[in-house]
mmCIF file of C-alpha atoms in Angstrom:
data_model
loop_
_atom_site.group_PDB
_atom_site.id
_atom_site.type_symbol
_atom_site.label_atom_id
_atom_site.label_comp_id
_atom_site.label_asym_id
_atom_site.label_seq_id
_atom_site.Cartn_x
_atom_site.Cartn_y
_atom_site.Cartn_z
ATOM 1 C CA MET A 127 0.000 0.000 0.000
ATOM 2 C CA ALA A 128 2.773 2.442 0.936
ATOM 3 C CA SER A 129 4.765 1.731 -2.252
ATOM 4 C CA GLU A 130 1.676 2.423 -4.390
ATOM 5 C CA MET A 131 1.165 5.712 -2.588
ATOM 6 C CA GLU A 132 4.755 6.736 -3.267
ATOM 7 C CA LYS A 133 4.388 5.839 -6.960
ATOM 8 C CA LEU A 134 1.241 7.977 -7.222
ATOM 9 C CA LYS A 135 2.997 10.925 -5.586
ATOM 10 C CA GLN A 136 6.004 10.547 -7.916
ATOM 11 C CA LEU A 137 3.730 10.468 -10.972
ATOM 12 C CA LYS A 138 1.972 13.584 -9.737
ATOM 13 C CA GLN A 139 5.256 15.443 -9.213
ATOM 14 C CA GLN A 140 6.506 14.410 -12.685
ATOM 15 C CA ARG A 141 3.304 15.678 -14.268
ATOM 16 C CA GLU A 142 3.631 19.037 -12.497
ATOM 17 C CA LYS A 143 7.289 19.386 -13.632
ATOM 18 C CA ILE A 144 6.313 18.673 -17.266
ATOM 19 C CA ARG A 145 3.580 21.313 -17.060
ATOM 20 C CA GLU A 146 5.995 23.869 -15.608
ATOM 21 C CA ARG A 147 8.477 23.226 -18.428
ATOM 22 C CA GLN A 148 5.733 23.676 -21.011
ATOM 23 C CA GLY A 149 4.595 26.905 -19.324
ATOM 24 C CA ILE A 150 1.260 25.495 -18.238
ATOM 25 C CA SER A 151 0.188 26.784 -14.817
ATOM 26 C CA VAL A 152 -1.103 24.276 -12.298
ATOM 27 C CA PRO A 153 -4.795 24.986 -11.531
ATOM 28 C CA GLN A 154 -5.559 26.250 -8.047
ATOM 29 C CA ARG A 155 -8.059 23.412 -7.510
ATOM 30 C CA GLU A 156 -5.343 20.845 -8.214
ATOM 31 C CA LYS A 157 -2.906 22.586 -5.850
ATOM 32 C CA GLU A 158 -5.435 22.451 -3.030
ATOM 33 C CA LYS A 159 -6.269 18.803 -3.754
ATOM 34 C CA PRO A 160 -6.385 16.760 -0.541
ATOM 35 C CA GLU A 161 -3.981 13.907 -0.031
ATOM 36 C CA ILE A 162 -5.050 10.325 0.409
ATOM 37 C CA THR A 163 -5.902 9.724 4.032
ATOM 38 C CA HIS A 164 -5.770 6.413 5.801
ATOM 39 C CA ASP A 165 -7.991 5.035 8.524
ATOM 40 C CA ASP A 166 -6.714 1.548 9.289
ATOM 41 C CA GLN A 167 -5.060 1.522 5.841
ATOM 42 C CA ALA A 168 -8.343 2.438 4.073
ATOM 43 C CA ILE A 169 -8.250 5.005 1.245
ATOM 44 C CA THR A 170 -10.962 7.642 1.684
ATOM 45 C CA VAL A 171 -10.007 10.342 -0.870
ATOM 46 C CA CYS A 172 -9.190 10.052 -4.588
ATOM 47 C CA PRO A 173 -5.711 11.522 -5.307
ATOM 48 C CA GLU A 174 -6.682 12.484 -8.877
ATOM 49 C CA CYS A 175 -9.855 14.525 -8.406
ATOM 50 C CA GLY A 176 -10.193 14.799 -4.597
ATOM 51 C CA SER A 177 -13.574 13.047 -4.577
ATOM 52 C CA ARG A 178 -14.741 10.957 -1.621
ATOM 53 C CA GLN A 179 -17.212 8.916 -3.704
ATOM 54 C CA LEU A 180 -15.290 5.638 -3.755
ATOM 55 C CA VAL A 181 -16.925 2.380 -4.828
ATOM 56 C CA HIS A 182 -15.845 -1.167 -3.926
ATOM 57 C CA ASP A 183 -16.102 -3.446 -6.969
ATOM 58 C CA TYR A 184 -16.172 -6.864 -5.294
ATOM 59 C CA GLU A 185 -16.242 -8.798 -8.584
ATOM 60 C CA ARG A 186 -12.867 -7.386 -9.634
ATOM 61 C CA ALA A 187 -11.595 -6.728 -6.074
ATOM 62 C CA GLU A 188 -10.926 -3.068 -6.904
ATOM 63 C CA LEU A 189 -11.529 0.278 -5.225
ATOM 64 C CA VAL A 190 -12.652 2.751 -7.907
ATOM 65 C CA CYS A 191 -13.339 6.489 -7.808
ATOM 66 C CA GLN A 192 -16.903 7.063 -8.971
ATOM 67 C CA ASN A 193 -16.067 10.589 -10.185
ATOM 68 C CA CYS A 194 -13.007 10.060 -12.434
ATOM 69 C CA GLY A 195 -12.781 6.255 -12.663
ATOM 70 C CA LEU A 196 -9.272 5.940 -11.174
ATOM 71 C CA VAL A 197 -8.515 2.503 -9.682
ATOM 72 C CA LEU A 198 -7.153 3.303 -6.220
ATOM 73 C CA ASP A 199 -6.612 -0.221 -4.920
ATOM 74 C CA ASP A 200 -6.853 -3.784 -6.162
ATOM 75 C CA ASP A 201 -6.734 -7.271 -4.658
ATOM 76 C CA PHE A 202 -8.242 -6.058 -1.379
ATOM 77 C CA ILE A 203 -9.538 -8.518 1.196
ATOM 78 C CA ASP A 204 -13.140 -9.699 0.995
ATOM 79 C CA ARG A 205 -14.385 -9.709 4.587
ATOM 80 C CA GLY A 206 -17.565 -11.662 3.786
ATOM 81 C CA PRO A 207 -18.106 -15.384 4.400
ATOM 82 C CA GLU A 208 -16.105 -17.879 2.372
ATOM 83 C CA TRP A 209 -19.210 -20.030 1.788
ATOM 84 C CA ARG A 210 -22.331 -19.618 -0.306
ATOM 85 C CA ALA A 211 -25.915 -20.497 0.619
ATOM 86 C CA PHE A 212 -28.927 -20.876 -1.675
ATOM 87 C CA ASP A 213 -31.750 -21.139 0.870
ATOM 88 C CA HIS A 214 -32.496 -20.248 4.491
ATOM 89 C CA ASP A 215 -31.763 -23.714 5.925
ATOM 90 C CA GLN A 216 -28.400 -23.837 4.201
ATOM 91 C CA ARG A 217 -27.530 -20.355 5.444
ATOM 92 C CA MET A 218 -28.431 -21.220 9.047
ATOM 93 C CA LYS A 219 -26.450 -24.478 8.874
ATOM 94 C CA ARG A 220 -23.284 -22.888 7.482
ATOM 95 C CA SER A 221 -23.344 -19.678 9.530
ATOM 96 C CA ARG A 222 -20.967 -19.646 12.489
ATOM 97 C CA VAL A 223 -22.150 -16.408 14.115
ATOM 98 C CA GLY A 224 -25.157 -15.444 16.192
ATOM 99 C CA ALA A 225 -27.961 -12.998 15.566
ATOM 100 C CA PRO A 226 -27.141 -9.245 15.281
ATOM 101 C CA MET A 227 -27.434 -6.948 18.280
ATOM 102 C CA THR A 228 -30.942 -5.620 18.830
ATOM 103 C CA PHE A 229 -32.519 -3.236 21.340
ATOM 104 C CA THR A 230 -35.791 -5.191 21.319
ATOM 105 C CA ILE A 231 -34.346 -7.819 23.714
ATOM 106 C CA HIS A 232 -33.478 -6.831 27.276
ATOM 107 C CA ASP A 233 -29.875 -8.116 26.994
ATOM 108 C CA LYS A 234 -29.587 -6.790 23.395
ATOM 109 C CA GLY A 235 -29.408 -10.345 22.087
ATOM 110 C CA LEU A 236 -25.797 -10.785 23.247
ATOM 111 C CA SER A 237 -26.363 -13.547 25.797
ATOM 112 C CA THR A 238 -25.898 -17.241 25.087
ATOM 113 C CA MET A 239 -28.758 -19.677 24.745
ATOM 114 C CA ILE A 240 -28.848 -23.456 25.076
ATOM 115 C CA ASP A 241 -30.797 -24.897 22.159
ATOM 116 C CA TRP A 242 -33.963 -26.903 22.889
ATOM 117 C CA ARG A 243 -32.859 -29.712 20.549
ATOM 118 C CA ASN A 244 -30.944 -32.355 22.495
ATOM 119 C CA ARG A 245 -28.017 -32.569 20.081
ATOM 120 C CA ASP A 246 -24.309 -31.834 20.373
ATOM 121 C CA SER A 247 -22.135 -29.676 18.073
ATOM 122 C CA TYR A 248 -21.799 -32.532 15.590
ATOM 123 C CA GLY A 249 -25.576 -33.018 15.344
ATOM 124 C CA ARG A 250 -25.562 -36.284 17.292
ATOM 125 C CA ALA A 251 -28.311 -36.979 19.806
ATOM 126 C CA ILE A 252 -27.485 -36.431 23.488
ATOM 127 C CA SER A 253 -27.591 -39.632 25.512
ATOM 128 C CA SER A 254 -30.349 -40.093 28.065
ATOM 129 C CA LYS A 255 -27.708 -40.110 30.782
ATOM 130 C CA ASN A 256 -26.657 -36.498 30.045
ATOM 131 C CA ARG A 257 -30.100 -35.218 29.075
ATOM 132 C CA ALA A 258 -31.148 -34.459 32.682
ATOM 133 C CA GLN A 259 -28.004 -32.396 33.214
ATOM 134 C CA LEU A 260 -28.668 -30.479 29.987
ATOM 135 C CA TYR A 261 -32.229 -29.790 31.137
ATOM 136 C CA ARG A 262 -30.964 -28.305 34.432
ATOM 137 C CA LEU A 263 -28.401 -26.169 32.572
ATOM 138 C CA ARG A 264 -31.091 -24.858 30.233
ATOM 139 C CA LYS A 265 -33.368 -24.001 33.160
ATOM 140 C CA TRP A 266 -30.664 -22.063 35.029
ATOM 141 C CA GLN A 267 -29.580 -20.363 31.826
ATOM 142 C CA ARG A 268 -33.102 -18.953 31.433
ATOM 143 C CA ARG A 269 -33.106 -17.793 35.051
ATOM 144 C CA ILE A 270 -29.779 -15.958 35.025
ATOM 145 C CA ARG A 271 -30.633 -14.053 31.827
ATOM 146 C CA VAL A 272 -32.827 -11.811 34.025
ATOM 147 C CA SER A 273 -30.672 -10.940 37.011
ATOM 148 C CA ASN A 274 -32.232 -7.811 38.588
ATOM 149 C CA ALA A 275 -35.401 -5.707 38.697
ATOM 150 C CA THR A 276 -34.351 -3.416 35.829
ATOM 151 C CA GLU A 277 -33.769 -6.340 33.480
ATOM 152 C CA ARG A 278 -37.060 -7.879 34.576
ATOM 153 C CA ASN A 279 -38.817 -4.597 33.792
ATOM 154 C CA LEU A 280 -37.132 -4.404 30.378
ATOM 155 C CA ALA A 281 -37.894 -8.027 29.556
ATOM 156 C CA PHE A 282 -41.613 -7.560 30.221
ATOM 157 C CA ALA A 283 -41.880 -4.131 28.543
ATOM 158 C CA LEU A 284 -39.987 -5.125 25.396
ATOM 159 C CA SER A 285 -42.075 -8.272 24.970
ATOM 160 C CA GLU A 286 -45.176 -6.063 25.319
ATOM 161 C CA LEU A 287 -43.753 -3.676 22.712
ATOM 162 C CA ASP A 288 -43.156 -6.554 20.322
ATOM 163 C CA ARG A 289 -46.687 -7.859 20.837
ATOM 164 C CA MET A 290 -48.279 -4.470 20.086
ATOM 165 C CA ALA A 291 -46.023 -3.836 17.075
ATOM 166 C CA SER A 292 -46.910 -7.257 15.643
ATOM 167 C CA ALA A 293 -50.617 -6.582 16.089
ATOM 168 C CA LEU A 294 -50.240 -3.257 14.242
ATOM 169 C CA GLY A 295 -47.986 -4.715 11.531
ATOM 170 C CA LEU A 296 -45.154 -2.247 12.187
ATOM 171 C CA PRO A 297 -41.729 -2.650 10.515
ATOM 172 C CA ARG A 298 -38.464 -3.501 12.262
ATOM 173 C CA ASN A 299 -37.091 0.050 12.437
ATOM 174 C CA VAL A 300 -40.162 1.241 14.385
ATOM 175 C CA ARG A 301 -39.703 -1.570 16.939
ATOM 176 C CA GLU A 302 -36.033 -0.703 17.408
ATOM 177 C CA THR A 303 -36.844 3.013 17.826
ATOM 178 C CA ALA A 304 -39.589 2.254 20.361
ATOM 179 C CA ALA A 305 -37.188 0.048 22.348
ATOM 180 C CA VAL A 306 -34.586 2.857 22.406
ATOM 181 C CA VAL A 307 -37.202 5.385 23.614
ATOM 182 C CA TYR A 308 -38.315 3.024 26.382
ATOM 183 C CA ARG A 309 -34.697 2.363 27.457
ATOM 184 C CA ASP A 310 -34.068 6.121 27.648
ATOM 185 C CA ALA A 311 -37.170 6.474 29.851
ATOM 186 C CA VAL A 312 -35.859 3.711 32.146
ATOM 187 C CA ASP A 313 -32.408 5.348 32.354
ATOM 188 C CA LYS A 314 -34.014 8.658 33.414
ATOM 189 C CA ASN A 315 -36.265 6.880 35.961
ATOM 190 C CA LEU A 316 -39.484 7.995 34.246
ATOM 191 C CA ILE A 317 -41.205 4.652 34.804
ATOM 192 C CA ARG A 318 -41.679 5.104 38.564
ATOM 193 C CA GLY A 319 -45.330 5.690 39.392
ATOM 194 C CA ARG A 320 -46.564 4.703 35.926
ATOM 195 C CA SER A 321 -47.644 1.412 34.436
ATOM 196 C CA ILE A 322 -45.162 -0.452 32.257
ATOM 197 C CA GLU A 323 -47.866 -1.027 29.616
ATOM 198 C CA GLY A 324 -48.667 2.704 29.467
ATOM 199 C CA VAL A 325 -45.048 3.782 29.001
ATOM 200 C CA ALA A 326 -44.469 1.011 26.420
ATOM 201 C CA ALA A 327 -47.539 2.100 24.427
ATOM 202 C CA ALA A 328 -46.454 5.751 24.605
ATOM 203 C CA ALA A 329 -42.936 4.808 23.405
ATOM 204 C CA LEU A 330 -44.452 2.898 20.478
ATOM 205 C CA TYR A 331 -46.640 5.886 19.554
ATOM 206 C CA ALA A 332 -43.594 8.195 19.671
ATOM 207 C CA ALA A 333 -41.571 5.766 17.532
ATOM 208 C CA CYS A 334 -44.348 5.637 14.920
ATOM 209 C CA ARG A 335 -44.250 9.417 14.610
ATOM 210 C CA GLN A 336 -40.450 9.524 14.533
ATOM 211 C CA CYS A 337 -40.274 6.952 11.709
ATOM 212 C CA ASN A 338 -43.114 8.537 9.687
ATOM 213 C CA VAL A 339 -45.292 5.446 10.073
ATOM 214 C CA PRO A 340 -48.158 7.184 11.900
ATOM 215 C CA ARG A 341 -50.706 5.325 13.981
ATOM 216 C CA THR A 342 -53.462 7.087 15.899
ATOM 217 C CA LEU A 343 -53.844 6.914 19.663
ATOM 218 C CA ASP A 344 -57.051 4.920 19.161
ATOM 219 C CA GLU A 345 -55.173 2.271 17.141
ATOM 220 C CA ILE A 346 -52.454 2.021 19.802
ATOM 221 C CA ALA A 347 -55.106 1.799 22.553
ATOM 222 C CA GLU A 348 -56.893 -1.059 20.758
ATOM 223 C CA VAL A 349 -53.856 -3.349 20.938
ATOM 224 C CA SER A 350 -52.620 -2.206 24.366
ATOM 225 C CA ARG A 351 -54.028 -2.898 27.824
ATOM 226 C CA VAL A 352 -54.388 0.776 28.813
ATOM 227 C CA SER A 353 -56.786 3.543 27.839
ATOM 228 C CA ARG A 354 -56.266 6.164 25.152
ATOM 229 C CA LYS A 355 -56.239 8.903 27.794
ATOM 230 C CA GLU A 356 -53.391 7.311 29.760
ATOM 231 C CA ILE A 357 -51.317 6.723 26.605
ATOM 232 C CA GLY A 358 -51.705 10.363 25.580
ATOM 233 C CA ARG A 359 -50.803 11.626 29.054
ATOM 234 C CA THR A 360 -47.749 9.376 29.293
ATOM 235 C CA TYR A 361 -46.640 10.273 25.754
ATOM 236 C CA ARG A 362 -46.717 14.007 26.526
ATOM 237 C CA PHE A 363 -44.741 13.388 29.720
ATOM 238 C CA ILE A 364 -41.936 11.289 28.197
ATOM 239 C CA SER A 365 -41.669 13.483 25.084
ATOM 240 C CA ARG A 366 -41.184 16.513 27.354
ATOM 241 C CA GLU A 367 -38.704 14.789 29.666
ATOM 242 C CA LEU A 368 -36.685 13.141 26.866
ATOM 243 C CA GLY A 369 -36.754 16.215 24.637
ATOM 244 C CA LEU A 370 -38.378 14.456 21.675
ATOM 245 C CA LYS A 371 -38.940 16.988 18.888
ATOM 246 C CA LEU A 372 -41.891 15.570 16.956
ATOM 247 C CA LEU A 373 -43.776 17.548 14.319
ATOM 248 C CA PRO A 374 -47.569 17.234 14.046
ATOM 249 C CA THR A 375 -48.689 14.358 11.839
ATOM 250 C CA ALA A 376 -49.550 15.420 8.280
ATOM 251 C CA PRO A 377 -52.674 14.061 6.536
ATOM 252 C CA GLY A 378 -50.517 12.842 3.636
ATOM 253 C CA ASP A 379 -48.795 10.320 5.923
ATOM 254 C CA TYR A 380 -52.057 8.357 6.221
ATOM 255 C CA VAL A 381 -53.005 8.311 2.533
ATOM 256 C CA PRO A 382 -50.914 5.278 1.382
ATOM 257 C CA ARG A 383 -52.196 3.077 4.230
ATOM 258 C CA PHE A 384 -55.838 4.083 3.775
ATOM 259 C CA CYS A 385 -55.662 3.603 -0.020
ATOM 260 C CA SER A 386 -54.114 0.169 0.494
ATOM 261 C CA GLY A 387 -56.871 -0.772 2.933
ATOM 262 C CA LEU A 388 -59.524 0.318 0.402
ATOM 263 C CA GLY A 389 -57.825 -1.480 -2.497
ATOM 264 C CA LEU A 390 -57.416 1.725 -4.545
ATOM 265 C CA LYS A 391 -54.920 2.158 -7.371
ATOM 266 C CA GLY A 392 -51.878 4.433 -7.479
ATOM 267 C CA ASP A 393 -53.526 7.210 -9.507
ATOM 268 C CA VAL A 394 -56.206 7.591 -6.798
ATOM 269 C CA GLN A 395 -53.471 7.954 -4.196
ATOM 270 C CA SER A 396 -51.592 10.503 -6.343
ATOM 271 C CA ARG A 397 -54.721 12.583 -6.857
ATOM 272 C CA ALA A 398 -55.495 12.501 -3.118
ATOM 273 C CA MET A 399 -51.959 13.718 -2.353
ATOM 274 C CA GLU A 400 -52.417 16.553 -4.873
ATOM 275 C CA ILE A 401 -55.686 17.570 -3.195
ATOM 276 C CA LEU A 402 -53.983 17.592 0.205
ATOM 277 C CA LYS A 403 -51.096 19.639 -1.197
ATOM 278 C CA GLN A 404 -53.504 22.306 -2.488
ATOM 279 C CA ALA A 405 -55.398 22.227 0.816
ATOM 280 C CA GLY A 406 -52.143 22.713 2.736
ATOM 281 C CA GLU A 407 -51.185 25.708 0.603
ATOM 282 C CA ARG A 408 -54.538 27.340 1.426
ATOM 283 C CA GLU A 409 -54.216 26.346 5.124
ATOM 284 C CA LEU A 410 -57.366 24.219 5.058
ATOM 285 C CA THR A 411 -55.762 21.370 7.037
ATOM 286 C CA SER A 412 -54.707 23.374 10.107
ATOM 287 C CA GLY A 413 -56.807 22.814 13.198
ATOM 288 C CA ARG A 414 -58.413 19.668 11.824
ATOM 289 C CA GLY A 415 -57.730 15.998 12.517
ATOM 290 C CA PRO A 416 -55.279 14.608 9.956
ATOM 291 C CA THR A 417 -57.129 11.301 9.574
ATOM 292 C CA GLY A 418 -60.415 13.039 8.762
ATOM 293 C CA VAL A 419 -58.813 15.315 6.150
ATOM 294 C CA ALA A 420 -56.941 12.379 4.590
ATOM 295 C CA ALA A 421 -60.137 10.311 4.452
ATOM 296 C CA ALA A 422 -62.050 13.180 2.785
ATOM 297 C CA ALA A 423 -59.299 13.661 0.174
ATOM 298 C CA ILE A 424 -59.352 9.921 -0.617
ATOM 299 C CA TYR A 425 -63.152 9.977 -0.886
ATOM 300 C CA ILE A 426 -63.036 12.884 -3.379
ATOM 301 C CA SER A 427 -60.184 11.270 -5.318
ATOM 302 C CA SER A 428 -62.022 7.918 -5.596
ATOM 303 C CA ILE A 429 -65.065 9.660 -7.105
ATOM 304 C CA LEU A 430 -62.986 11.709 -9.569
ATOM 305 C CA SER A 431 -60.985 8.637 -10.640
ATOM 306 C CA GLY A 432 -64.031 6.465 -11.242
ATOM 307 C CA GLU A 433 -63.252 4.058 -8.355
ATOM 308 C CA ARG A 434 -66.028 5.186 -6.073
ATOM 309 C CA ARG A 435 -65.949 4.158 -2.416
ATOM 310 C CA THR A 436 -68.782 4.929 -0.011
ATOM 311 C CA GLN A 437 -68.346 7.173 2.996
ATOM 312 C CA ARG A 438 -68.998 4.158 5.217
ATOM 313 C CA GLU A 439 -66.144 2.176 3.642
ATOM 314 C CA VAL A 440 -63.688 5.073 3.925
ATOM 315 C CA ALA A 441 -64.783 5.777 7.510
ATOM 316 C CA ASP A 442 -64.228 2.150 8.563
ATOM 317 C CA VAL A 443 -60.668 2.133 7.195
ATOM 318 C CA ALA A 444 -59.745 5.604 8.496
ATOM 319 C CA GLY A 445 -61.301 5.127 11.942
ATOM 320 C CA VAL A 446 -63.461 8.278 11.760
ATOM 321 C CA THR A 447 -67.195 8.873 11.473
ATOM 322 C CA GLU A 448 -69.149 9.437 8.271
ATOM 323 C CA VAL A 449 -70.153 12.888 9.541
ATOM 324 C CA THR A 450 -66.472 13.904 9.769
ATOM 325 C CA ILE A 451 -65.811 12.783 6.186
ATOM 326 C CA ARG A 452 -68.932 14.572 4.980
ATOM 327 C CA ASN A 453 -67.956 17.850 6.636
ATOM 328 C CA ARG A 454 -64.334 17.707 5.493
ATOM 329 C CA TYR A 455 -65.034 16.776 1.887
ATOM 330 C CA LYS A 456 -67.599 19.592 1.550
ATOM 331 C CA GLU A 457 -65.024 22.078 2.861
ATOM 332 C CA LEU A 458 -62.322 20.832 0.470
ATOM 333 C CA ALA A 459 -64.655 20.741 -2.538
ATOM 334 C CA GLU A 460 -65.946 24.243 -1.854
ATOM 335 C CA GLN A 461 -62.573 25.883 -1.157
ATOM 336 C CA LEU A 462 -60.676 24.111 -3.978
ATOM 337 C CA ASP A 463 -63.504 24.467 -6.556
ATOM 338 C CA ILE A 464 -63.793 20.714 -7.098
ATOM 339 C CA GLU A 465 -67.009 19.634 -8.793
ATOM 340 C CA ILE A 466 -68.251 16.300 -7.434
ATOM 341 C CA ILE A 467 -71.096 14.476 -9.141
ATOM 342 C CA LEU A 468 -72.665 12.019 -6.703
#
């Protein structure tokens, strides 16, 4: 690596000398060009153009500058596995590492676990003589994973978080964010005097808003064991104490989910987003519930696109009343000059 660096520097100096002899001035940008820097012998800057957009071409084992195409390194080490797998069972059999670290488990998934199958490392069955000992080891292993009250609290709360997230069909990043919010609340001793279920539900609601996967308080309350009022109160408390800066939910965040629930096509969704954009520019959405405005925009869009849905169908998916949809769609149609033929 060092010899290649010296060769590049020598070539650069020779080029500058040739230009000076020919009377060509060296551009200021080239003079101020940064040198190649090393972090654990890793090239981060292109010596030719100064770009940091470097691409690893694993097929040719080369490090290439995406800007000028200079090959900065070749024959570098592939740090991936030396084996290949073509299905899940093969991958699990050949893998020699554990699961990645996760915040959704109280010990972050870093503890050991004795498998329930009574087989040794070679896949052979454990003899009946040693099976009782293995059973006792497995039992004590489960017990020592939860060693104190804090870990017991985390174990229960994170399992509750996972249950609620599964019931709502939330993605992995929302679960991880909710677990981090709950851990921060535990570290600041915000759980004392409040129910674990309430704080877990509030953390999940905050995570949904942080990750732009909004769920209403009513939806969170349906899958939790606490009331909507307690979740809202706890959410306001932990967001204030943890300094969570969360913007109000926009009606457009609900449109894709509601359209999917109604089985509407992409052009209906696009037209609903356009209606909401015009309504936002005229400040028609401020002071109104985002779910009601989103439902009204979808109702108008379905009529204009020829995929009519009734107010009852839209209300069931959006979780609002038909009266709310009726009031909101009349406001939008009147203010935006949209002609609706019922």
